[in-house]
Amino acid sequence: MTEIPAASTEARKRIKTDQPHTARIWNYWLGGKDNYEVDQAAGDQIRTLHPGIGDYALADRQFLGRAVQYLAGERGIRQFLDIGTGLPTADNTHEVAQRIAPESRIVYVDNDPIVLAHAEALLTSTPEGRTDYLDEDLRNVDTILEQAAKTLDFSQPVALMLLGVVIFIEDDDEASGIVRRLMDRLPSGSHLALSHTITRPDMPDVDAAVAFWNEHGTPKLTQRTPDHIAGFFDGLELLEPGVVSCNRWRTDDNETDLPAEVAMFGGVGLKA
């Protein structure tokens, strides 16, 4: 297990508490305590513009759990590269995966000082497995893969988790290129799990909430259509049920506390 107390201390110095931040607002919506009054105020304002927006955080979190459970349980994946992990909460990727397969190895990647300051919670592991954390930007594909190779064996299948992180790449070509470059470096049998905020004519309040966020918060968000999100899986076998609302992807019968559809869509694809 990697120890990063020095990095954690330095990270706390980089945290801005006078400006709302997306990771802390999602933490607030999920009922967590790692947020400040400025985040709560922004979160409440966004919820006024779009009352159901807190459901996105829950739906995305549940999607993560189901996706990891499916990949580890039914697909036999034992390695996970989770980029843009966000603040630690219950049932993180390593916890779900190692409950199924204790030998699972997980590398978390995030460039958010807030996440780095809490990364010790992500570095617990079963004795048989391993977890690690990289303080790195999604755009730095080569560095991420080089560093992750110290923990993961890239000759064996890997699940690439990109949940709610590609939304921070504004340029469409750059966003698609990053996903493609990452998957190109992974072997056959690897999987991509990706989720993304959508824009759609029948959800105008979502656009208003994102516009408010982009004016007042950080980092800025980019919405994309469901068809555009499906394009991230080009060249992969998109597994059933395709790119759908996160709370409709292989939903457990017990998960009935969310609306029929939320504006956070996700899917899982296989590299043949």
PDB file of C-alpha atoms in Angstrom:
ATOM      1  CA  MET A   1       0.000   0.000   0.000  1.00  0.00           C
ATOM      2  CA  THR A   2       1.345   3.422  -0.968  1.00  0.00           C
ATOM      3  CA  GLU A   3       1.600   6.066   1.735  1.00  0.00           C
ATOM      4  CA  ILE A   4       1.189   9.741   0.770  1.00  0.00           C
ATOM      5  CA  PRO A   5       0.967  11.831   3.942  1.00  0.00           C
ATOM      6  CA  ALA A   6       3.329  14.486   2.548  1.00  0.00           C
ATOM      7  CA  ALA A   7       1.370  14.716  -0.686  1.00  0.00           C
ATOM      8  CA  SER A   8      -1.858  14.917   1.278  1.00  0.00           C
ATOM      9  CA  THR A   9      -0.567  17.817   3.379  1.00  0.00           C
ATOM     10  CA  GLU A  10       0.602  19.676   0.282  1.00  0.00           C
ATOM     11  CA  ALA A  11      -2.702  19.000  -1.454  1.00  0.00           C
ATOM     12  CA  ARG A  12      -4.657  20.647   1.336  1.00  0.00           C
ATOM     13  CA  LYS A  13      -2.755  23.869   0.686  1.00  0.00           C
ATOM     14  CA  ARG A  14      -4.070  23.860  -2.896  1.00  0.00           C
ATOM     15  CA  ILE A  15      -7.725  23.554  -1.891  1.00  0.00           C
ATOM     16  CA  LYS A  16      -9.801  26.702  -2.433  1.00  0.00           C
ATOM     17  CA  THR A  17     -12.571  26.977   0.122  1.00  0.00           C
ATOM     18  CA  ASP A  18     -14.008  30.250  -1.186  1.00  0.00           C
ATOM     19  CA  GLN A  19     -15.225  28.805  -4.505  1.00  0.00           C
ATOM     20  CA  PRO A  20     -17.662  25.918  -4.999  1.00  0.00           C
ATOM     21  CA  HIS A  21     -16.140  22.755  -6.430  1.00  0.00           C
ATOM     22  CA  THR A  22     -17.895  19.962  -8.287  1.00  0.00           C
ATOM     23  CA  ALA A  23     -16.368  17.107  -6.257  1.00  0.00           C
ATOM     24  CA  ARG A  24     -17.487  18.673  -2.983  1.00  0.00           C
ATOM     25  CA  ILE A  25     -20.966  19.484  -4.311  1.00  0.00           C
ATOM     26  CA  TRP A  26     -21.443  15.880  -5.397  1.00  0.00           C
ATOM     27  CA  ASN A  27     -20.246  14.850  -1.962  1.00  0.00           C
ATOM     28  CA  TYR A  28     -22.889  17.169  -0.473  1.00  0.00           C
ATOM     29  CA  TRP A  29     -25.641  15.718  -2.668  1.00  0.00           C
ATOM     30  CA  LEU A  30     -24.591  12.208  -1.624  1.00  0.00           C
ATOM     31  CA  GLY A  31     -24.925  13.162   2.035  1.00  0.00           C
ATOM     32  CA  GLY A  32     -21.191  13.367   2.699  1.00  0.00           C
ATOM     33  CA  LYS A  33     -19.380  15.757   5.030  1.00  0.00           C
ATOM     34  CA  ASP A  34     -16.372  16.686   2.866  1.00  0.00           C
ATOM     35  CA  ASN A  35     -17.774  20.011   1.680  1.00  0.00           C
ATOM     36  CA  TYR A  36     -18.028  23.655   2.729  1.00  0.00           C
ATOM     37  CA  GLU A  37     -20.820  26.198   3.049  1.00  0.00           C
ATOM     38  CA  VAL A  38     -19.947  27.609  -0.370  1.00  0.00           C
ATOM     39  CA  ASP A  39     -20.489  24.161  -1.884  1.00  0.00           C
ATOM     40  CA  GLN A  40     -23.762  23.674  -0.041  1.00  0.00           C
ATOM     41  CA  ALA A  41     -25.039  27.057  -1.207  1.00  0.00           C
ATOM     42  CA  ALA A  42     -24.141  26.329  -4.824  1.00  0.00           C
ATOM     43  CA  GLY A  43     -25.584  22.827  -4.577  1.00  0.00           C
ATOM     44  CA  ASP A  44     -28.852  24.188  -3.222  1.00  0.00           C
ATOM     45  CA  GLN A  45     -29.013  26.829  -5.966  1.00  0.00           C
ATOM     46  CA  ILE A  46     -28.425  24.226  -8.664  1.00  0.00           C
ATOM     47  CA  ARG A  47     -31.086  22.028  -7.097  1.00  0.00           C
ATOM     48  CA  THR A  48     -33.502  24.979  -7.277  1.00  0.00           C
ATOM     49  CA  LEU A  49     -32.855  25.243 -11.013  1.00  0.00           C
ATOM     50  CA  HIS A  50     -33.111  21.488 -11.472  1.00  0.00           C
ATOM     51  CA  PRO A  51     -34.683  19.708  -8.474  1.00  0.00           C
ATOM     52  CA  GLY A  52     -33.633  16.251  -9.657  1.00  0.00           C
ATOM     53  CA  ILE A  53     -29.964  16.987 -10.146  1.00  0.00           C
ATOM     54  CA  GLY A  54     -28.950  15.374  -6.879  1.00  0.00           C
ATOM     55  CA  ASP A  55     -30.195  12.118  -8.360  1.00  0.00           C
ATOM     56  CA  TYR A  56     -27.327  12.240 -10.873  1.00  0.00           C
ATOM     57  CA  ALA A  57     -24.741  11.789  -8.175  1.00  0.00           C
ATOM     58  CA  LEU A  58     -26.603   8.817  -6.729  1.00  0.00           C
ATOM     59  CA  ALA A  59     -27.311   7.274 -10.139  1.00  0.00           C
ATOM     60  CA  ASP A  60     -23.671   7.617 -11.201  1.00  0.00           C
ATOM     61  CA  ARG A  61     -22.497   6.086  -7.927  1.00  0.00           C
ATOM     62  CA  GLN A  62     -24.861   3.152  -8.288  1.00  0.00           C
ATOM     63  CA  PHE A  63     -23.723   2.723 -11.895  1.00  0.00           C
ATOM     64  CA  LEU A  64     -20.132   2.463 -10.678  1.00  0.00           C
ATOM     65  CA  GLY A  65     -21.075  -0.275  -8.228  1.00  0.00           C
ATOM     66  CA  ARG A  66     -23.041  -2.286 -10.777  1.00  0.00           C
ATOM     67  CA  ALA A  67     -20.404  -1.875 -13.476  1.00  0.00           C
ATOM     68  CA  VAL A  68     -17.543  -2.995 -11.230  1.00  0.00           C
ATOM     69  CA  GLN A  69     -19.615  -5.871  -9.877  1.00  0.00           C
ATOM     70  CA  TYR A  70     -20.431  -6.961 -13.433  1.00  0.00           C
ATOM     71  CA  LEU A  71     -16.850  -6.601 -14.667  1.00  0.00           C
ATOM     72  CA  ALA A  72     -15.303  -8.429 -11.722  1.00  0.00           C
ATOM     73  CA  GLY A  73     -18.061 -10.982 -11.276  1.00  0.00           C
ATOM     74  CA  GLU A  74     -19.226 -11.879 -14.788  1.00  0.00           C
ATOM     75  CA  ARG A  75     -16.313 -10.733 -16.936  1.00  0.00           C
ATOM     76  CA  GLY A  76     -13.483 -11.881 -14.671  1.00  0.00           C
ATOM     77  CA  ILE A  77     -11.672  -8.531 -14.686  1.00  0.00           C
ATOM     78  CA  ARG A  78      -9.027  -8.280 -11.964  1.00  0.00           C
ATOM     79  CA  GLN A  79      -7.483  -4.898 -12.829  1.00  0.00           C
ATOM     80  CA  PHE A  80      -9.141  -1.478 -12.775  1.00  0.00           C
ATOM     81  CA  LEU A  81      -7.810   1.912 -13.886  1.00  0.00           C
ATOM     82  CA  ASP A  82     -10.213   4.461 -12.377  1.00  0.00           C
ATOM     83  CA  ILE A  83      -9.506   7.951 -13.747  1.00  0.00           C
ATOM     84  CA  GLY A  84     -11.348  10.899 -12.214  1.00  0.00           C
ATOM     85  CA  THR A  85     -12.353   8.897  -9.186  1.00  0.00           C
ATOM     86  CA  GLY A  86     -13.671  11.834  -7.157  1.00  0.00           C
ATOM     87  CA  LEU A  87     -13.932  11.983  -3.395  1.00  0.00           C
ATOM     88  CA  PRO A  88     -13.881   8.630  -1.595  1.00  0.00           C
ATOM     89  CA  THR A  89     -17.241   7.438  -0.324  1.00  0.00           C
ATOM     90  CA  ALA A  90     -18.891   4.088   0.380  1.00  0.00           C
ATOM     91  CA  ASP A  91     -18.290   1.247  -2.079  1.00  0.00           C
ATOM     92  CA  ASN A  92     -15.350   2.645  -3.997  1.00  0.00           C
ATOM     93  CA  THR A  93     -14.041   0.665  -6.974  1.00  0.00           C
ATOM     94  CA  HIS A  94     -11.498  -1.328  -4.961  1.00  0.00           C
ATOM     95  CA  GLU A  95     -14.035  -2.230  -2.280  1.00  0.00           C
ATOM     96  CA  VAL A  96     -16.570  -3.584  -4.778  1.00  0.00           C
ATOM     97  CA  ALA A  97     -13.960  -5.411  -6.849  1.00  0.00           C
ATOM     98  CA  GLN A  98     -12.078  -6.934  -3.916  1.00  0.00           C
ATOM     99  CA  ARG A  99     -15.271  -8.191  -2.287  1.00  0.00           C
ATOM    100  CA  ILE A 100     -15.701 -10.335  -5.389  1.00  0.00           C
ATOM    101  CA  ALA A 101     -12.031 -11.030  -6.114  1.00  0.00           C
ATOM    102  CA  PRO A 102      -9.656 -10.141  -3.257  1.00  0.00           C
ATOM    103  CA  GLU A 103      -6.659 -10.303  -5.608  1.00  0.00           C
ATOM    104  CA  SER A 104      -7.959  -7.365  -7.687  1.00  0.00           C
ATOM    105  CA  ARG A 105      -5.597  -4.465  -8.365  1.00  0.00           C
ATOM    106  CA  ILE A 106      -6.847  -0.908  -8.682  1.00  0.00           C
ATOM    107  CA  VAL A 107      -5.129   2.321  -9.665  1.00  0.00           C
ATOM    108  CA  TYR A 108      -7.003   5.547  -8.981  1.00  0.00           C
ATOM    109  CA  VAL A 109      -6.147   8.718 -10.891  1.00  0.00           C
ATOM    110  CA  ASP A 110      -7.259  12.283 -10.134  1.00  0.00           C
ATOM    111  CA  ASN A 111      -5.665  15.721 -10.296  1.00  0.00           C
ATOM    112  CA  ASP A 112      -7.998  17.296  -7.759  1.00  0.00           C
ATOM    113  CA  PRO A 113      -6.190  18.357  -4.565  1.00  0.00           C
ATOM    114  CA  ILE A 114      -9.387  17.672  -2.640  1.00  0.00           C
ATOM    115  CA  VAL A 115      -9.310  14.036  -3.721  1.00  0.00           C
ATOM    116  CA  LEU A 116      -5.583  13.729  -3.106  1.00  0.00           C
ATOM    117  CA  ALA A 117      -6.042  15.032   0.433  1.00  0.00           C
ATOM    118  CA  HIS A 118      -8.461  12.159   1.088  1.00  0.00           C
ATOM    119  CA  ALA A 119      -6.634   9.539  -0.951  1.00  0.00           C
ATOM    120  CA  GLU A 120      -5.524   7.503   2.054  1.00  0.00           C
ATOM    121  CA  ALA A 121      -9.078   6.140   2.127  1.00  0.00           C
ATOM    122  CA  LEU A 122      -8.563   4.853  -1.411  1.00  0.00           C
ATOM    123  CA  LEU A 123      -5.321   3.095  -0.580  1.00  0.00           C
ATOM    124  CA  THR A 124      -6.713   0.378   1.640  1.00  0.00           C
ATOM    125  CA  SER A 125      -6.588  -3.079   0.112  1.00  0.00           C
ATOM    126  CA  THR A 126      -6.992  -6.748   0.778  1.00  0.00           C
ATOM    127  CA  PRO A 127      -3.685  -8.531   1.481  1.00  0.00           C
ATOM    128  CA  GLU A 128      -4.040 -10.388  -1.817  1.00  0.00           C
ATOM    129  CA  GLY A 129      -4.685  -7.282  -3.923  1.00  0.00           C
ATOM    130  CA  ARG A 130      -3.309  -3.797  -4.245  1.00  0.00           C
ATOM    131  CA  THR A 131      -4.498  -0.218  -4.645  1.00  0.00           C
ATOM    132  CA  ASP A 132      -2.551   2.845  -5.703  1.00  0.00           C
ATOM    133  CA  TYR A 133      -3.250   6.510  -6.395  1.00  0.00           C
ATOM    134  CA  LEU A 134      -1.799   8.863  -9.027  1.00  0.00           C
ATOM    135  CA  ASP A 135      -2.033  12.645  -8.792  1.00  0.00           C
ATOM    136  CA  GLU A 136      -2.362  13.182 -12.540  1.00  0.00           C
ATOM    137  CA  ASP A 137      -4.516  14.841 -15.214  1.00  0.00           C
ATOM    138  CA  LEU A 138      -6.682  12.793 -17.587  1.00  0.00           C
ATOM    139  CA  ARG A 139      -5.003  14.505 -20.536  1.00  0.00           C
ATOM    140  CA  ASN A 140      -1.580  13.074 -19.620  1.00  0.00           C
ATOM    141  CA  VAL A 141      -2.263   9.639 -21.062  1.00  0.00           C
ATOM    142  CA  ASP A 142       1.360   8.515 -21.426  1.00  0.00           C
ATOM    143  CA  THR A 143       2.282   9.464 -17.856  1.00  0.00           C
ATOM    144  CA  ILE A 144      -0.807   7.790 -16.432  1.00  0.00           C
ATOM    145  CA  LEU A 145      -0.124   4.529 -18.221  1.00  0.00           C
ATOM    146  CA  GLU A 146       3.575   4.592 -17.406  1.00  0.00           C
ATOM    147  CA  GLN A 147       2.924   5.101 -13.699  1.00  0.00           C
ATOM    148  CA  ALA A 148      -0.050   2.720 -13.560  1.00  0.00           C
ATOM    149  CA  ALA A 149       2.150  -0.033 -15.034  1.00  0.00           C
ATOM    150  CA  LYS A 150       3.925  -0.202 -11.683  1.00  0.00           C
ATOM    151  CA  THR A 151       0.733  -1.706 -10.237  1.00  0.00           C
ATOM    152  CA  LEU A 152      -1.174  -3.091 -13.227  1.00  0.00           C
ATOM    153  CA  ASP A 153      -0.066  -5.703 -15.759  1.00  0.00           C
ATOM    154  CA  PHE A 154      -0.985  -4.263 -19.152  1.00  0.00           C
ATOM    155  CA  SER A 155      -0.526  -7.625 -20.849  1.00  0.00           C
ATOM    156  CA  GLN A 156      -3.749  -8.671 -19.080  1.00  0.00           C
ATOM    157  CA  PRO A 157      -7.265  -7.170 -19.434  1.00  0.00           C
ATOM    158  CA  VAL A 158      -7.982  -3.917 -17.601  1.00  0.00           C
ATOM    159  CA  ALA A 159     -11.251  -2.122 -16.926  1.00  0.00           C
ATOM    160  CA  LEU A 160     -10.877   1.583 -17.702  1.00  0.00           C
ATOM    161  CA  MET A 161     -13.328   3.563 -15.559  1.00  0.00           C
ATOM    162  CA  LEU A 162     -14.127   7.078 -16.836  1.00  0.00           C
ATOM    163  CA  LEU A 163     -17.145   8.056 -14.778  1.00  0.00           C
ATOM    164  CA  GLY A 164     -18.160  11.701 -14.943  1.00  0.00           C
ATOM    165  CA  VAL A 165     -14.669  12.860 -15.940  1.00  0.00           C
ATOM    166  CA  VAL A 166     -14.727  13.323 -19.730  1.00  0.00           C
ATOM    167  CA  ILE A 167     -17.248  16.107 -19.090  1.00  0.00           C
ATOM    168  CA  PHE A 168     -14.274  18.279 -18.087  1.00  0.00           C
ATOM    169  CA  ILE A 169     -12.734  18.055 -21.591  1.00  0.00           C
ATOM    170  CA  GLU A 170     -14.456  20.790 -23.595  1.00  0.00           C
ATOM    171  CA  ASP A 171     -13.147  20.000 -27.083  1.00  0.00           C
ATOM    172  CA  ASP A 172     -14.970  17.036 -28.633  1.00  0.00           C
ATOM    173  CA  ASP A 173     -12.021  15.809 -30.690  1.00  0.00           C
ATOM    174  CA  GLU A 174      -9.694  16.013 -27.707  1.00  0.00           C
ATOM    175  CA  ALA A 175     -12.156  14.121 -25.509  1.00  0.00           C
ATOM    176  CA  SER A 176     -12.612  11.340 -28.076  1.00  0.00           C
ATOM    177  CA  GLY A 177      -8.867  11.208 -28.698  1.00  0.00           C
ATOM    178  CA  ILE A 178      -8.070  10.748 -25.006  1.00  0.00           C
ATOM    179  CA  VAL A 179     -10.493   7.841 -24.667  1.00  0.00           C
ATOM    180  CA  ARG A 180      -9.188   6.246 -27.860  1.00  0.00           C
ATOM    181  CA  ARG A 181      -5.527   6.618 -26.834  1.00  0.00           C
ATOM    182  CA  LEU A 182      -6.195   4.999 -23.479  1.00  0.00           C
ATOM    183  CA  MET A 183      -8.096   2.065 -24.957  1.00  0.00           C
ATOM    184  CA  ASP A 184      -5.538   1.595 -27.750  1.00  0.00           C
ATOM    185  CA  ARG A 185      -2.892   0.870 -25.109  1.00  0.00           C
ATOM    186  CA  LEU A 186      -4.981  -1.755 -23.329  1.00  0.00           C
ATOM    187  CA  PRO A 187      -5.012  -5.414 -24.434  1.00  0.00           C
ATOM    188  CA  SER A 188      -7.881  -7.412 -25.889  1.00  0.00           C
ATOM    189  CA  GLY A 189     -10.434  -8.348 -23.264  1.00  0.00           C
ATOM    190  CA  SER A 190     -10.228  -4.921 -21.637  1.00  0.00           C
ATOM    191  CA  HIS A 191     -13.373  -2.917 -20.996  1.00  0.00           C
ATOM    192  CA  LEU A 192     -14.401   0.737 -20.956  1.00  0.00           C
ATOM    193  CA  ALA A 193     -17.007   1.967 -18.449  1.00  0.00           C
ATOM    194  CA  LEU A 194     -17.951   5.601 -19.111  1.00  0.00           C
ATOM    195  CA  SER A 195     -20.623   7.974 -17.843  1.00  0.00           C
ATOM    196  CA  HIS A 196     -21.370  11.531 -18.934  1.00  0.00           C
ATOM    197  CA  THR A 197     -23.888  14.322 -18.354  1.00  0.00           C
ATOM    198  CA  ILE A 198     -26.212  14.702 -21.332  1.00  0.00           C
ATOM    199  CA  THR A 199     -28.054  17.535 -23.026  1.00  0.00           C
ATOM    200  CA  ARG A 200     -31.419  16.834 -24.609  1.00  0.00           C
ATOM    201  CA  PRO A 201     -34.364  19.037 -25.714  1.00  0.00           C
ATOM    202  CA  ASP A 202     -36.725  17.493 -23.168  1.00  0.00           C
ATOM    203  CA  MET A 203     -34.375  18.381 -20.269  1.00  0.00           C
ATOM    204  CA  PRO A 204     -33.909  22.169 -20.502  1.00  0.00           C
ATOM    205  CA  ASP A 205     -33.564  22.552 -16.743  1.00  0.00           C
ATOM    206  CA  VAL A 206     -30.375  20.489 -16.929  1.00  0.00           C
ATOM    207  CA  ASP A 207     -28.875  23.014 -19.341  1.00  0.00           C
ATOM    208  CA  ALA A 208     -29.828  25.848 -16.987  1.00  0.00           C
ATOM    209  CA  ALA A 209     -28.201  24.115 -14.029  1.00  0.00           C
ATOM    210  CA  VAL A 210     -24.984  23.451 -15.963  1.00  0.00           C
ATOM    211  CA  ALA A 211     -24.914  27.058 -17.194  1.00  0.00           C
ATOM    212  CA  PHE A 212     -25.203  28.268 -13.598  1.00  0.00           C
ATOM    213  CA  TRP A 213     -22.407  25.953 -12.544  1.00  0.00           C
ATOM    214  CA  ASN A 214     -20.103  27.052 -15.358  1.00  0.00           C
ATOM    215  CA  GLU A 215     -20.620  30.670 -14.347  1.00  0.00           C
ATOM    216  CA  HIS A 216     -19.967  30.192 -10.639  1.00  0.00           C
ATOM    217  CA  GLY A 217     -18.079  26.933 -10.064  1.00  0.00           C
ATOM    218  CA  THR A 218     -14.999  24.993 -11.029  1.00  0.00           C
ATOM    219  CA  PRO A 219     -14.037  23.051 -13.060  1.00  0.00           C
ATOM    220  CA  LYS A 220     -16.297  23.835 -16.033  1.00  0.00           C
ATOM    221  CA  LEU A 221     -18.573  21.135 -17.422  1.00  0.00           C
ATOM    222  CA  THR A 222     -19.365  20.126 -21.007  1.00  0.00           C
ATOM    223  CA  GLN A 223     -22.619  18.405 -21.893  1.00  0.00           C
ATOM    224  CA  ARG A 224     -22.975  16.012 -24.825  1.00  0.00           C
ATOM    225  CA  THR A 225     -25.854  14.198 -26.492  1.00  0.00           C
ATOM    226  CA  PRO A 226     -26.501  10.487 -25.875  1.00  0.00           C
ATOM    227  CA  ASP A 227     -25.412   9.753 -29.461  1.00  0.00           C
ATOM    228  CA  HIS A 228     -22.141  11.603 -28.888  1.00  0.00           C
ATOM    229  CA  ILE A 229     -21.529   9.627 -25.712  1.00  0.00           C
ATOM    230  CA  ALA A 230     -22.137   6.390 -27.622  1.00  0.00           C
ATOM    231  CA  GLY A 231     -19.385   7.561 -29.982  1.00  0.00           C
ATOM    232  CA  PHE A 232     -16.818   7.138 -27.206  1.00  0.00           C
ATOM    233  CA  PHE A 233     -17.361   3.393 -27.637  1.00  0.00           C
ATOM    234  CA  ASP A 234     -16.524   3.372 -31.355  1.00  0.00           C
ATOM    235  CA  GLY A 235     -14.334   0.351 -32.155  1.00  0.00           C
ATOM    236  CA  LEU A 236     -15.572  -1.498 -29.052  1.00  0.00           C
ATOM    237  CA  GLU A 237     -18.399  -3.959 -28.592  1.00  0.00           C
ATOM    238  CA  LEU A 238     -21.010  -1.922 -26.736  1.00  0.00           C
ATOM    239  CA  LEU A 239     -22.557  -4.304 -24.221  1.00  0.00           C
ATOM    240  CA  GLU A 240     -26.255  -4.495 -23.425  1.00  0.00           C
ATOM    241  CA  PRO A 241     -28.235  -2.409 -22.655  1.00  0.00           C
ATOM    242  CA  GLY A 242     -26.046   0.123 -24.497  1.00  0.00           C
ATOM    243  CA  VAL A 243     -25.656   3.767 -23.493  1.00  0.00           C
ATOM    244  CA  VAL A 244     -28.606   4.534 -21.245  1.00  0.00           C
ATOM    245  CA  SER A 245     -29.546   6.543 -18.187  1.00  0.00           C
ATOM    246  CA  CYS A 246     -27.173   5.369 -15.463  1.00  0.00           C
ATOM    247  CA  ASN A 247     -30.025   4.159 -13.286  1.00  0.00           C
ATOM    248  CA  ARG A 248     -31.252   1.919 -16.130  1.00  0.00           C
ATOM    249  CA  TRP A 249     -27.946   0.107 -16.731  1.00  0.00           C
ATOM    250  CA  ARG A 250     -28.405  -3.453 -15.390  1.00  0.00           C
ATOM    251  CA  THR A 251     -30.413  -2.034 -12.529  1.00  0.00           C
ATOM    252  CA  ASP A 252     -30.940  -4.071  -9.405  1.00  0.00           C
ATOM    253  CA  ASP A 253     -34.585  -4.583  -8.452  1.00  0.00           C
ATOM    254  CA  ASN A 254     -33.887  -2.898  -5.106  1.00  0.00           C
ATOM    255  CA  GLU A 255     -32.761   0.353  -6.736  1.00  0.00           C
ATOM    256  CA  THR A 256     -36.169   1.970  -7.100  1.00  0.00           C
ATOM    257  CA  ASP A 257     -35.503   5.267  -5.330  1.00  0.00           C
ATOM    258  CA  LEU A 258     -34.564   7.190  -8.481  1.00  0.00           C
ATOM    259  CA  PRO A 259     -36.693   8.631 -11.303  1.00  0.00           C
ATOM    260  CA  ALA A 260     -37.172   6.636 -14.500  1.00  0.00           C
ATOM    261  CA  GLU A 261     -34.366   8.533 -16.183  1.00  0.00           C
ATOM    262  CA  VAL A 262     -31.633  10.977 -15.185  1.00  0.00           C
ATOM    263  CA  ALA A 263     -29.419  13.150 -17.386  1.00  0.00           C
ATOM    264  CA  MET A 264     -26.337  11.084 -16.574  1.00  0.00           C
ATOM    265  CA  PHE A 265     -25.869   8.356 -19.177  1.00  0.00           C
ATOM    266  CA  GLY A 266     -23.380   5.516 -19.161  1.00  0.00           C
ATOM    267  CA  GLY A 267     -22.338   2.303 -20.807  1.00  0.00           C
ATOM    268  CA  VAL A 268     -19.744  -0.469 -20.887  1.00  0.00           C
ATOM    269  CA  GLY A 269     -17.811  -1.649 -23.939  1.00  0.00           C
ATOM    270  CA  LEU A 270     -15.477  -4.580 -24.652  1.00  0.00           C
ATOM    271  CA  LYS A 271     -12.243  -4.402 -26.631  1.00  0.00           C
ATOM    272  CA  ALA A 272     -12.173  -7.534 -28.768  1.00  0.00           C
TER     273      ALA A 272
END
